[in-house]
Amino acid sequence: MAMEEHVEEEKQQLGFPYWKSIPRSLGPESPFFASGNIERELLAKQVALDLTEDEKHQLQNMVVEEGGGIFCPIVGCGSRLTSLENFEDHYNARHTASCSVCSRVYPTSRLLSIHVSELHDSFFQAKVARGYAVYECLVEGCGLKFKSYKSRQRHLVDKHKFPSSFEFYKKAHLSKKQRQKLQRKHHKREEDSCMEVENESIDGLISGISKLSTSDSPSSVSFGRRHTRGLTFVPRAVQHEKMPDPTSAGTKR
Amino acid sequence: MADESLAFHRRDPIKSSVGNVAANRRRQNAVTVGKERRESLVRAKRLCRVGISGDADADVSLDNEMMIDEEQSILEAQTSSAVEGLKSAVAYQGKGAMQKRVSALRDLRRLLSKSEFPPVEAALKAGAIPILVQCLSFGSQDEQLLEAAWCLTNIAAGKPEETEALLPALPLLIAHLGEKSSLSVAEQCAWALGNVAGEGEKLRSVLLSQGALLPLARMMLPNKGSTVRTSAWALSNLIKGPDPKAATELVRIDGVLDAIVRHLKKADDELATEVAWVVVYLSALSNVATSMLVKNDVLQLLVDRLATSNSLQLLIPVLRSLGNLVAGDSQTIYAVLVPGHEITDGVIKVLVKCLSCEHRVLKKEAAWVLSNIAAGSVEHKRLINSSEAVPLLLRLLSTAPFDIRKEVAYVLGNLCVAPNEGDGKPNLILEHLVSLVSGGCLPGFIDLVRSADTEAARVGLQFMELVLRGMPNGEGPKLVEREDGIDAMERFQFHENEDLRNMANGLVDKYFGERLWA
């Protein structure tokens, strides 16, 4: 135990590459200077004025292409980006698959559907309760399945080098208004019971869900841009546990 | 013979009509012409279309139309026969042989100076190089040497394999740089060699081992003339490396440093531009050169040029030279750039001028230079923080194109962090952090976190760590959250870069760990 804590502390200290104020020297061949070099040659040939807008763009892109091009960095995507400025559009178009139930957003439809099975599908929980291995590995192509969230988590960390702080059931953050509301409620309760709720919440949620009937499952999921929903769907069974009141879980863009 | 005041970069008459006809042409043959044209535009080589020496040649009004296919093949046929004509002229031993040779050379030269893509391949196929080498033999008349060198210049101005074809001619071209040659012959040879050097490392090293550096350097010593300009340009191509040896050798040649200083101080824009490029490569590649330049007050000369000139062509290499010197040996530079001294104020002032101008390249590179000054002592940081640079930088961080924003981020971040002292967490300069954050810099950094560029995302995350750690009264997390910083960081959960994932997760866990369940 003590060892683990020490390692954790060290990680905290050494883990983050803090901003260091150091000069950056660049060699003459650095891609940083490429656009200036091109400008030099164009000006010398006095053709800058003759270039069409298209050609100017093409020349700029040549620099990027020579640097290897830009690709989307989201796992499993690899799409070629025409320019860095377009990345936001690409991200919003392709990586914001959102759950119609709780508005959580995922970068691929596969992860979204895993989320929906694990958190909004009573069939899934029923299978878990009967001991089937239904927790899929999140890494596309791996194919392994596990009997519990924790064992899948361990697999992700051990085999696929996910950070140990990674949580697929990452806590969604609430809007300012929702948090203020919640905070007011929490001030009334004791700190301890609040903590208890958080720790138990996964198990509580799961056991609650496993008591559900099929009519509680959502019938569709939506993809595309994020949207806020009025109310979270929280299974009736779960509401009976000590959970915070169902609040709208609209997440901010 | 040489009219030394002639413009080197005289506006080429071809340009105006190339405009319309070329546009049509391009639309017809979009792909191949586009690519070839693009490549030829960005090459470090230059075609010689108009004579160096005030050509009395009446035919210099060039064929202004852009070639269409049939005309191109006619041109190629004409070129082949011109080469054949030259071969027989050289073989001829009788009366008027010299005139015949010059006339034949001139025919070939004209064919190689027209159109956007001269018929170099046709010339090479017909065997132009060996015959041109013969025309360069010692003792030949100046006119003959000039025309032959001109032909070779344009042969070398295109594709790599065409430039490489000049290998057999190099020793003679170098030899004719000598001080006994006429100025125009030397200049034309320098031009040809500049094209060869502009091709690549391999040819550069051949030229250097054949001894091209010294004669070219000598040509740069006089005060004015197109020869000085051409040789400076050729030198900039010759020393650009990546092997730094040539740069160090050049600056050590007697008279070179003095000439550089003189030209930076007094030369017209065109000459100063080429000399500034020489300084760019000297300062980028050679520590010896950097220290010699700094000791000879070149820094002040660069600042003066930046302050007084508005020519983009000149400003680019001058700014970059300044940047290279600042990024170079820190001991040397900080001995000169003392906060409080006039020169330091001067440097910041011209950098602000560049940051406020409309040219993307200047803005980006000026921000880079400023970021290195901001990486200096605490006094340097205070100096910049209280200058007119900051409001400008904050604006740029929100509105400029991506590459500029990234550099600006480095300036601002460096202002907030104390000078590096070995390992461990660097100290914050709280005053600066607070004022920049209240100046509204946080959204800009969070935007960088969202970008697809690894370096930018890293910079953004590092700055966010400063804010989260350093803002007083625990305000950091609130501020970050308000600007959708958590959202930006959570993107990294599914990011392919493990370091970035760890950085982002680490920050979220540490500062937002106690989030409530939804």
mmCIF file of N, CA and C in Angstrom, chain A residues 16-26 28 32-33 35-42 44-47 50-51 55 58-59 62 73-75 81 84-85 87-88 91 107 111 161 163 165-167 169-174 179 198 201 226 252-253, chain B residues 9 11 15 26 37-38 40-46 233 236 274 277 313 316 320 364-365 368 371-372 375 381 402 407 409-410 413-414 417 420 425-426 450 452 458-459 462 465 481 484 487 491 493-496 502-503 505 507 509 513 515-517:
data_model
loop_
_atom_site.group_PDB
_atom_site.id
_atom_site.type_symbol
_atom_site.label_atom_id
_atom_site.label_comp_id
_atom_site.label_asym_id
_atom_site.label_seq_id
_atom_site.Cartn_x
_atom_site.Cartn_y
_atom_site.Cartn_z
ATOM 1 N N PHE A 16 3.871 14.983 -15.104
ATOM 2 C CA PHE A 16 3.459 16.039 -16.011
ATOM 3 C C PHE A 16 4.667 16.834 -16.507
ATOM 4 N N PRO A 17 4.768 16.988 -17.837
ATOM 5 C CA PRO A 17 5.883 17.777 -18.389
ATOM 6 C C PRO A 17 5.583 19.265 -18.280
ATOM 7 N N TYR A 18 6.017 19.855 -17.185
ATOM 8 C CA TYR A 18 5.683 21.252 -16.929
ATOM 9 C C TYR A 18 6.283 22.173 -17.968
ATOM 10 N N TRP A 19 5.664 23.323 -18.104
ATOM 11 C CA TRP A 19 6.169 24.326 -19.042
ATOM 12 C C TRP A 19 7.557 24.774 -18.596
ATOM 13 N N LYS A 20 8.509 24.642 -19.515
ATOM 14 C CA LYS A 20 9.851 25.132 -19.198
ATOM 15 C C LYS A 20 10.160 26.317 -20.108
ATOM 16 N N SER A 21 10.680 27.375 -19.505
ATOM 17 C CA SER A 21 10.999 28.558 -20.284
ATOM 18 C C SER A 21 12.393 28.410 -20.876
ATOM 19 N N ILE A 22 12.457 27.862 -22.084
ATOM 20 C CA ILE A 22 13.764 27.684 -22.728
ATOM 21 C C ILE A 22 13.708 28.171 -24.175
ATOM 22 N N PRO A 23 14.825 28.692 -24.678
ATOM 23 C CA PRO A 23 14.833 29.158 -26.063
ATOM 24 C C PRO A 23 14.733 27.970 -27.020
ATOM 25 N N ARG A 24 14.096 28.202 -28.170
ATOM 26 C CA ARG A 24 13.979 27.156 -29.173
ATOM 27 C C ARG A 24 14.773 27.572 -30.401
ATOM 28 N N SER A 25 15.812 26.785 -30.666
ATOM 29 C CA SER A 25 16.628 27.111 -31.826
ATOM 30 C C SER A 25 16.229 26.190 -32.980
ATOM 31 N N LEU A 26 16.125 26.737 -34.185
ATOM 32 C CA LEU A 26 15.646 25.931 -35.315
ATOM 33 C C LEU A 26 16.674 25.911 -36.432
ATOM 34 N N PRO A 28 18.079 25.549 -40.342
ATOM 35 C CA PRO A 28 17.575 26.203 -41.549
ATOM 36 C C PRO A 28 16.629 25.323 -42.354
ATOM 37 N N PHE A 32 9.448 24.883 -40.155
ATOM 38 C CA PHE A 32 8.998 26.187 -39.684
ATOM 39 C C PHE A 32 9.331 27.272 -40.688
ATOM 40 N N PHE A 33 10.485 27.161 -41.343
ATOM 41 C CA PHE A 33 10.934 28.196 -42.265
ATOM 42 C C PHE A 33 10.465 27.985 -43.703
ATOM 43 N N SER A 35 7.588 28.187 -45.270
ATOM 44 C CA SER A 35 6.757 29.179 -45.967
ATOM 45 C C SER A 35 7.543 30.446 -46.266
ATOM 46 N N GLY A 36 8.457 30.811 -45.384
ATOM 47 C CA GLY A 36 9.308 31.966 -45.662
ATOM 48 C C GLY A 36 10.213 31.721 -46.851
ATOM 49 N N ASN A 37 10.721 30.500 -46.980
ATOM 50 C CA ASN A 37 11.588 30.169 -48.106
ATOM 51 C C ASN A 37 10.840 30.228 -49.423
ATOM 52 N N ILE A 38 9.617 29.722 -49.385
ATOM 53 C CA ILE A 38 8.807 29.756 -50.601
ATOM 54 C C ILE A 38 8.509 31.201 -50.989
ATOM 55 N N GLU A 39 8.167 31.993 -49.986
ATOM 56 C CA GLU A 39 7.890 33.412 -50.231
ATOM 57 C C GLU A 39 9.098 34.069 -50.889
ATOM 58 N N ARG A 40 10.287 33.725 -50.415
ATOM 59 C CA ARG A 40 11.510 34.285 -50.978
ATOM 60 C C ARG A 40 11.599 34.010 -52.467
ATOM 61 N N GLU A 41 11.397 32.740 -52.835
ATOM 62 C CA GLU A 41 11.556 32.369 -54.235
ATOM 63 C C GLU A 41 10.482 33.007 -55.098
ATOM 64 N N LEU A 42 9.254 33.102 -54.560
ATOM 65 C CA LEU A 42 8.188 33.717 -55.343
ATOM 66 C C LEU A 42 8.476 35.191 -55.579
ATOM 67 N N ALA A 44 11.358 36.642 -55.576
ATOM 68 C CA ALA A 44 12.512 36.813 -56.455
ATOM 69 C C ALA A 44 12.119 36.635 -57.916
ATOM 70 N N LYS A 45 11.179 35.727 -58.150
ATOM 71 C CA LYS A 45 10.752 35.531 -59.519
ATOM 72 C C LYS A 45 9.662 36.530 -59.885
ATOM 73 N N GLN A 46 9.363 37.422 -58.939
ATOM 74 C CA GLN A 46 8.362 38.456 -59.158
ATOM 75 C C GLN A 46 7.061 37.915 -59.701
ATOM 76 N N VAL A 47 6.674 36.751 -59.267
ATOM 77 C CA VAL A 47 5.416 36.188 -59.766
ATOM 78 C C VAL A 47 4.309 36.228 -58.739
ATOM 79 N N ASP A 50 1.063 37.207 -59.929
ATOM 80 C CA ASP A 50 0.424 36.442 -60.992
ATOM 81 C C ASP A 50 -0.293 35.209 -60.495
ATOM 82 N N LEU A 51 -0.063 34.881 -59.274
ATOM 83 C CA LEU A 51 -0.659 33.644 -58.786
ATOM 84 C C LEU A 51 -2.142 33.818 -58.525
ATOM 85 N N GLU A 55 -3.700 28.830 -56.616
ATOM 86 C CA GLU A 55 -2.295 28.427 -56.639
ATOM 87 C C GLU A 55 -1.629 28.768 -55.327
ATOM 88 N N GLN A 58 -2.517 26.119 -52.988
ATOM 89 C CA GLN A 58 -1.810 24.878 -53.304
ATOM 90 C C GLN A 58 -0.390 24.930 -52.799
ATOM 91 N N LEU A 59 0.241 26.092 -52.931
ATOM 92 C CA LEU A 59 1.618 26.210 -52.480
ATOM 93 C C LEU A 59 1.715 26.062 -50.970
ATOM 94 N N MET A 62 1.408 22.517 -50.166
ATOM 95 C CA MET A 62 2.611 21.748 -50.503
ATOM 96 C C MET A 62 3.520 21.634 -49.295
ATOM 97 N N PRO A 73 -6.148 12.705 -35.159
ATOM 98 C CA PRO A 73 -5.473 11.937 -34.112
ATOM 99 C C PRO A 73 -6.379 11.069 -33.253
ATOM 100 N N ILE A 74 -7.668 11.029 -33.541
ATOM 101 C CA ILE A 74 -8.554 10.216 -32.725
ATOM 102 C C ILE A 74 -8.330 8.750 -33.093
ATOM 103 N N VAL A 75 -8.255 7.923 -32.033
ATOM 104 C CA VAL A 75 -7.923 6.515 -32.231
ATOM 105 C C VAL A 75 -8.827 5.861 -33.255
ATOM 106 N N LEU A 81 -6.625 15.269 -43.003
ATOM 107 C CA LEU A 81 -7.249 16.573 -42.878
ATOM 108 C C LEU A 81 -6.676 17.507 -43.927
ATOM 109 N N LEU A 84 -5.302 22.248 -40.811
ATOM 110 C CA LEU A 84 -5.556 22.236 -39.378
ATOM 111 C C LEU A 84 -6.823 22.996 -39.041
ATOM 112 N N GLU A 85 -7.104 24.029 -39.844
ATOM 113 C CA GLU A 85 -8.286 24.839 -39.536
ATOM 114 C C GLU A 85 -9.554 24.009 -39.676
ATOM 115 N N PHE A 87 -9.995 20.934 -38.742
ATOM 116 C CA PHE A 87 -10.098 19.823 -37.810
ATOM 117 C C PHE A 87 -11.378 19.887 -36.978
ATOM 118 N N GLU A 88 -11.732 21.079 -36.521
ATOM 119 C CA GLU A 88 -12.946 21.194 -35.710
ATOM 120 C C GLU A 88 -14.163 20.675 -36.458
ATOM 121 N N TYR A 91 -14.025 16.982 -36.581
ATOM 122 C CA TYR A 91 -14.309 16.401 -35.284
ATOM 123 C C TYR A 91 -15.797 16.415 -35.004
ATOM 124 N N PRO A 107 -16.360 9.330 -29.568
ATOM 125 C CA PRO A 107 -15.761 9.616 -30.867
ATOM 126 C C PRO A 107 -16.010 8.569 -31.932
ATOM 127 N N LEU A 111 -17.985 2.813 -29.827
ATOM 128 C CA LEU A 111 -17.918 3.101 -28.400
ATOM 129 C C LEU A 111 -19.271 3.544 -27.880
ATOM 130 N N LYS A 161 -2.172 -0.493 -22.436
ATOM 131 C CA LYS A 161 -1.481 0.676 -21.883
ATOM 132 C C LYS A 161 -2.385 1.886 -21.672
ATOM 133 N N PRO A 163 -4.183 4.615 -19.412
ATOM 134 C CA PRO A 163 -3.779 5.134 -18.113
ATOM 135 C C PRO A 163 -4.716 4.582 -17.039
ATOM 136 N N SER A 165 -6.020 5.929 -14.725
ATOM 137 C CA SER A 165 -7.098 6.832 -14.338
ATOM 138 C C SER A 165 -8.217 6.845 -15.367
ATOM 139 N N PHE A 166 -8.038 6.114 -16.453
ATOM 140 C CA PHE A 166 -9.065 6.104 -17.486
ATOM 141 C C PHE A 166 -10.331 5.457 -16.962
ATOM 142 N N GLU A 167 -11.453 6.091 -17.234
ATOM 143 C CA GLU A 167 -12.729 5.539 -16.800
ATOM 144 C C GLU A 167 -13.679 5.590 -17.976
ATOM 145 N N TYR A 169 -16.712 4.808 -17.839
ATOM 146 C CA TYR A 169 -17.902 5.439 -17.276
ATOM 147 C C TYR A 169 -17.504 6.773 -16.694
ATOM 148 N N LYS A 170 -16.778 7.528 -17.488
ATOM 149 C CA LYS A 170 -16.253 8.782 -16.981
ATOM 150 C C LYS A 170 -17.405 9.646 -16.540
ATOM 151 N N LYS A 171 -17.205 10.252 -15.410
ATOM 152 C CA LYS A 171 -18.267 11.080 -14.904
ATOM 153 C C LYS A 171 -18.532 12.201 -15.892
ATOM 154 N N ALA A 172 -19.786 12.324 -16.272
ATOM 155 C CA ALA A 172 -20.128 13.422 -17.181
ATOM 156 C C ALA A 172 -20.206 14.675 -16.350
ATOM 157 N N HIS A 173 -19.792 15.802 -16.915
ATOM 158 C CA HIS A 173 -19.901 16.994 -16.081
ATOM 159 C C HIS A 173 -21.201 17.704 -16.373
ATOM 160 N N LEU A 174 -21.753 18.255 -15.326
ATOM 161 C CA LEU A 174 -23.061 18.887 -15.425
ATOM 162 C C LEU A 174 -22.898 20.355 -15.766
ATOM 163 N N ARG A 179 -25.009 21.893 -11.413
ATOM 164 C CA ARG A 179 -24.100 21.683 -10.303
ATOM 165 C C ARG A 179 -24.482 22.518 -9.112
ATOM 166 N N GLU A 198 -21.201 8.117 -4.031
ATOM 167 C CA GLU A 198 -20.334 8.095 -5.205
ATOM 168 C C GLU A 198 -19.652 6.760 -5.369
ATOM 169 N N SER A 201 -21.985 4.070 -6.374
ATOM 170 C CA SER A 201 -22.928 4.369 -7.455
ATOM 171 C C SER A 201 -22.861 3.418 -8.628
ATOM 172 N N ARG A 226 -23.826 17.235 -30.764
ATOM 173 C CA ARG A 226 -24.329 17.091 -29.403
ATOM 174 C C ARG A 226 -25.594 17.902 -29.235
ATOM 175 N N LYS A 252 -22.368 20.663 -21.665
ATOM 176 C CA LYS A 252 -22.010 21.838 -22.446
ATOM 177 C C LYS A 252 -21.193 21.410 -23.644
ATOM 178 N N ARG A 253 -21.230 22.212 -24.681
ATOM 179 C CA ARG A 253 -20.407 21.931 -25.871
ATOM 180 C C ARG A 253 -18.973 22.058 -25.422
ATOM 181 N N HIS B 9 17.053 41.966 -61.203
ATOM 182 C CA HIS B 9 15.714 41.393 -61.235
ATOM 183 C C HIS B 9 14.796 42.287 -62.050
ATOM 184 N N ARG B 11 11.952 43.422 -64.311
ATOM 185 C CA ARG B 11 10.692 42.713 -64.481
ATOM 186 C C ARG B 11 10.637 42.097 -65.874
ATOM 187 N N LYS B 15 5.944 38.225 -68.270
ATOM 188 C CA LYS B 15 4.932 38.104 -67.226
ATOM 189 C C LYS B 15 3.540 38.553 -67.638
ATOM 190 N N ARG B 26 -3.678 26.599 -68.232
ATOM 191 C CA ARG B 26 -3.707 25.843 -67.002
ATOM 192 C C ARG B 26 -5.018 25.125 -66.824
ATOM 193 N N ARG B 37 4.659 23.749 -62.651
ATOM 194 C CA ARG B 37 4.805 25.173 -62.409
ATOM 195 C C ARG B 37 5.077 25.434 -60.940
ATOM 196 N N ARG B 38 4.331 24.731 -60.093
ATOM 197 C CA ARG B 38 4.530 24.914 -58.659
ATOM 198 C C ARG B 38 5.964 24.607 -58.286
ATOM 199 N N SER B 40 8.609 24.630 -60.159
ATOM 200 C CA SER B 40 9.577 25.578 -60.690
ATOM 201 C C SER B 40 9.512 26.896 -59.930
ATOM 202 N N LEU B 41 8.331 27.225 -59.388
ATOM 203 C CA LEU B 41 8.209 28.483 -58.660
ATOM 204 C C LEU B 41 8.970 28.463 -57.350
ATOM 205 N N VAL B 42 8.995 27.310 -56.702
ATOM 206 C CA VAL B 42 9.594 27.315 -55.371
ATOM 207 C C VAL B 42 11.048 26.870 -55.352
ATOM 208 N N ARG B 43 11.586 26.568 -56.522
ATOM 209 C CA ARG B 43 13.004 26.166 -56.565
ATOM 210 C C ARG B 43 13.908 27.317 -56.175
ATOM 211 N N ALA B 44 15.055 26.959 -55.627
ATOM 212 C CA ALA B 44 16.041 27.975 -55.274
ATOM 213 C C ALA B 44 16.921 28.320 -56.465
ATOM 214 N N LYS B 45 16.392 28.090 -57.673
ATOM 215 C CA LYS B 45 17.192 28.368 -58.867
ATOM 216 C C LYS B 45 16.534 29.508 -59.632
ATOM 217 N N ARG B 46 17.305 30.197 -60.446
ATOM 218 C CA ARG B 46 16.752 31.324 -61.179
ATOM 219 C C ARG B 46 17.143 31.291 -62.642
ATOM 220 N N TRP B 233 23.881 35.942 -53.767
ATOM 221 C CA TRP B 233 22.824 34.954 -53.908
ATOM 222 C C TRP B 233 23.410 33.544 -54.074
ATOM 223 N N SER B 236 24.645 32.223 -50.853
ATOM 224 C CA SER B 236 23.598 31.789 -49.917
ATOM 225 C C SER B 236 23.151 30.377 -50.262
ATOM 226 N N GLU B 274 20.044 39.932 -50.606
ATOM 227 C CA GLU B 274 20.854 38.733 -50.843
ATOM 228 C C GLU B 274 21.892 38.545 -49.743
ATOM 229 N N TRP B 277 20.399 37.031 -46.711
ATOM 230 C CA TRP B 277 20.245 35.575 -46.781
ATOM 231 C C TRP B 277 21.544 34.852 -46.446
ATOM 232 N N GLN B 313 10.631 41.413 -49.169
ATOM 233 C CA GLN B 313 11.749 40.614 -49.638
ATOM 234 C C GLN B 313 12.976 40.782 -48.739
ATOM 235 N N ILE B 316 12.173 39.571 -44.650
ATOM 236 C CA ILE B 316 12.184 38.150 -44.293
ATOM 237 C C ILE B 316 13.568 37.683 -43.847
ATOM 238 N N ARG B 320 14.816 36.873 -39.959
ATOM 239 C CA ARG B 320 15.264 35.528 -39.637
ATOM 240 C C ARG B 320 16.695 35.522 -39.108
ATOM 241 N N LYS B 364 4.671 35.274 -37.961
ATOM 242 C CA LYS B 364 5.022 33.999 -37.352
ATOM 243 C C LYS B 364 6.459 34.005 -36.862
ATOM 244 N N GLU B 365 7.384 34.457 -37.722
ATOM 245 C CA GLU B 365 8.786 34.389 -37.335
ATOM 246 C C GLU B 365 9.114 35.417 -36.254
ATOM 247 N N TRP B 368 8.262 33.927 -32.994
ATOM 248 C CA TRP B 368 9.291 32.962 -32.602
ATOM 249 C C TRP B 368 10.473 33.679 -31.937
ATOM 250 N N SER B 371 9.566 34.900 -28.576
ATOM 251 C CA SER B 371 9.445 33.825 -27.586
ATOM 252 C C SER B 371 10.806 33.461 -27.017
ATOM 253 N N ASN B 372 11.845 33.590 -27.830
ATOM 254 C CA ASN B 372 13.180 33.283 -27.331
ATOM 255 C C ASN B 372 13.707 34.367 -26.408
ATOM 256 N N ALA B 375 12.253 33.895 -23.177
ATOM 257 C CA ALA B 375 12.825 32.750 -22.468
ATOM 258 C C ALA B 375 14.088 33.149 -21.726
ATOM 259 N N LYS B 381 11.532 39.240 -19.303
ATOM 260 C CA LYS B 381 10.096 38.961 -19.294
ATOM 261 C C LYS B 381 9.317 40.211 -18.880
ATOM 262 N N PHE B 402 -3.468 29.555 -37.557
ATOM 263 C CA PHE B 402 -2.964 28.599 -36.583
ATOM 264 C C PHE B 402 -1.467 28.711 -36.304
ATOM 265 N N GLU B 407 2.998 30.105 -32.166
ATOM 266 C CA GLU B 407 4.198 30.820 -31.738
ATOM 267 C C GLU B 407 3.873 31.830 -30.652
ATOM 268 N N ALA B 409 1.628 31.605 -28.517
ATOM 269 C CA ALA B 409 1.445 30.858 -27.269
ATOM 270 C C ALA B 409 2.774 30.683 -26.545
ATOM 271 N N TYR B 410 3.818 30.408 -27.299
ATOM 272 C CA TYR B 410 5.129 30.243 -26.672
ATOM 273 C C TYR B 410 5.585 31.524 -25.987
ATOM 274 N N GLY B 413 3.404 31.982 -22.753
ATOM 275 C CA GLY B 413 3.745 31.003 -21.725
ATOM 276 C C GLY B 413 5.106 31.292 -21.107
ATOM 277 N N ASN B 414 6.069 31.636 -21.943
ATOM 278 C CA ASN B 414 7.396 31.930 -21.414
ATOM 279 C C ASN B 414 7.373 33.119 -20.475
ATOM 280 N N VAL B 417 6.584 31.930 -16.831
ATOM 281 C CA VAL B 417 7.395 30.920 -16.142
ATOM 282 C C VAL B 417 8.793 31.462 -15.909
ATOM 283 N N ASN B 420 14.585 28.693 -16.406
ATOM 284 C CA ASN B 420 14.765 27.299 -16.096
ATOM 285 C C ASN B 420 15.940 27.054 -15.161
ATOM 286 N N LYS B 425 9.654 21.243 -10.808
ATOM 287 C CA LYS B 425 8.624 22.144 -11.292
ATOM 288 C C LYS B 425 9.141 23.574 -11.346
ATOM 289 N N PRO B 426 9.113 24.196 -12.524
ATOM 290 C CA PRO B 426 9.578 25.588 -12.616
ATOM 291 C C PRO B 426 8.621 26.524 -11.883
ATOM 292 N N ARG B 450 -7.427 21.820 -28.471
ATOM 293 C CA ARG B 450 -8.337 21.096 -29.357
ATOM 294 C C ARG B 450 -7.749 20.765 -30.708
ATOM 295 N N ALA B 452 -5.440 19.470 -33.954
ATOM 296 C CA ALA B 452 -4.931 18.151 -34.341
ATOM 297 C C ALA B 452 -3.416 18.112 -34.302
ATOM 298 N N ARG B 458 0.031 20.074 -26.859
ATOM 299 C CA ARG B 458 0.933 19.971 -25.710
ATOM 300 C C ARG B 458 1.111 21.335 -25.051
ATOM 301 N N VAL B 459 1.384 22.342 -25.885
ATOM 302 C CA VAL B 459 1.577 23.700 -25.386
ATOM 303 C C VAL B 459 0.332 24.175 -24.649
ATOM 304 N N GLN B 462 0.064 22.413 -21.324
ATOM 305 C CA GLN B 462 1.055 22.910 -20.369
ATOM 306 C C GLN B 462 0.640 24.262 -19.790
ATOM 307 N N GLU B 465 -2.039 23.789 -17.256
ATOM 308 C CA GLU B 465 -1.494 23.344 -15.967
ATOM 309 C C GLU B 465 -1.036 24.546 -15.144
ATOM 310 N N GLU B 481 -12.861 25.659 -16.502
ATOM 311 C CA GLU B 481 -14.149 25.039 -16.783
ATOM 312 C C GLU B 481 -15.054 25.975 -17.556
ATOM 313 N N ASP B 484 -14.759 25.887 -21.208
ATOM 314 C CA ASP B 484 -14.880 24.556 -21.825
ATOM 315 C C ASP B 484 -13.554 23.811 -21.870
ATOM 316 N N ASP B 487 -13.957 19.935 -21.319
ATOM 317 C CA ASP B 487 -14.404 19.354 -22.566
ATOM 318 C C ASP B 487 -13.230 19.102 -23.500
ATOM 319 N N ARG B 491 -11.399 15.194 -24.656
ATOM 320 C CA ARG B 491 -11.195 14.647 -25.999
ATOM 321 C C ARG B 491 -10.040 13.675 -26.054
ATOM 322 N N GLN B 493 -9.222 11.352 -24.219
ATOM 323 C CA GLN B 493 -9.457 9.979 -23.811
ATOM 324 C C GLN B 493 -9.316 9.016 -24.971
ATOM 325 N N PHE B 494 -9.706 9.497 -26.153
ATOM 326 C CA PHE B 494 -9.653 8.609 -27.301
ATOM 327 C C PHE B 494 -8.642 9.099 -28.326
ATOM 328 N N HIS B 495 -7.639 9.745 -27.828
ATOM 329 C CA HIS B 495 -6.602 10.299 -28.694
ATOM 330 C C HIS B 495 -5.497 9.273 -28.835
ATOM 331 N N GLU B 496 -4.867 9.237 -30.014
ATOM 332 C CA GLU B 496 -3.874 8.182 -30.208
ATOM 333 C C GLU B 496 -2.532 8.482 -29.548
ATOM 334 N N ASN B 502 -2.137 11.073 -21.249
ATOM 335 C CA ASN B 502 -1.736 11.088 -19.848
ATOM 336 C C ASN B 502 -1.750 12.485 -19.270
ATOM 337 N N MET B 503 -1.272 13.439 -20.050
ATOM 338 C CA MET B 503 -1.261 14.822 -19.570
ATOM 339 C C MET B 503 -2.676 15.287 -19.258
ATOM 340 N N ASN B 505 -5.481 13.528 -18.903
ATOM 341 C CA ASN B 505 -6.121 12.761 -17.822
ATOM 342 C C ASN B 505 -5.589 13.178 -16.467
ATOM 343 N N LEU B 507 -4.445 16.050 -15.546
ATOM 344 C CA LEU B 507 -4.990 17.337 -15.120
ATOM 345 C C LEU B 507 -6.438 17.200 -14.681
ATOM 346 N N ASP B 509 -7.953 14.564 -13.567
ATOM 347 C CA ASP B 509 -8.024 13.843 -12.299
ATOM 348 C C ASP B 509 -7.610 14.716 -11.133
ATOM 349 N N GLY B 513 -11.212 16.051 -10.080
ATOM 350 C CA GLY B 513 -11.455 14.673 -9.664
ATOM 351 C C GLY B 513 -12.780 14.490 -8.956
ATOM 352 N N ARG B 515 -15.865 15.205 -9.320
ATOM 353 C CA ARG B 515 -17.033 15.610 -10.093
ATOM 354 C C ARG B 515 -18.205 14.767 -9.635
ATOM 355 N N LEU B 516 -19.339 15.278 -9.923
ATOM 356 C CA LEU B 516 -20.526 14.546 -9.502
ATOM 357 C C LEU B 516 -21.032 13.660 -10.623
ATOM 358 N N TRP B 517 -21.634 12.603 -10.236
ATOM 359 C CA TRP B 517 -22.224 11.703 -11.221
ATOM 360 C C TRP B 517 -23.415 12.358 -11.895
#
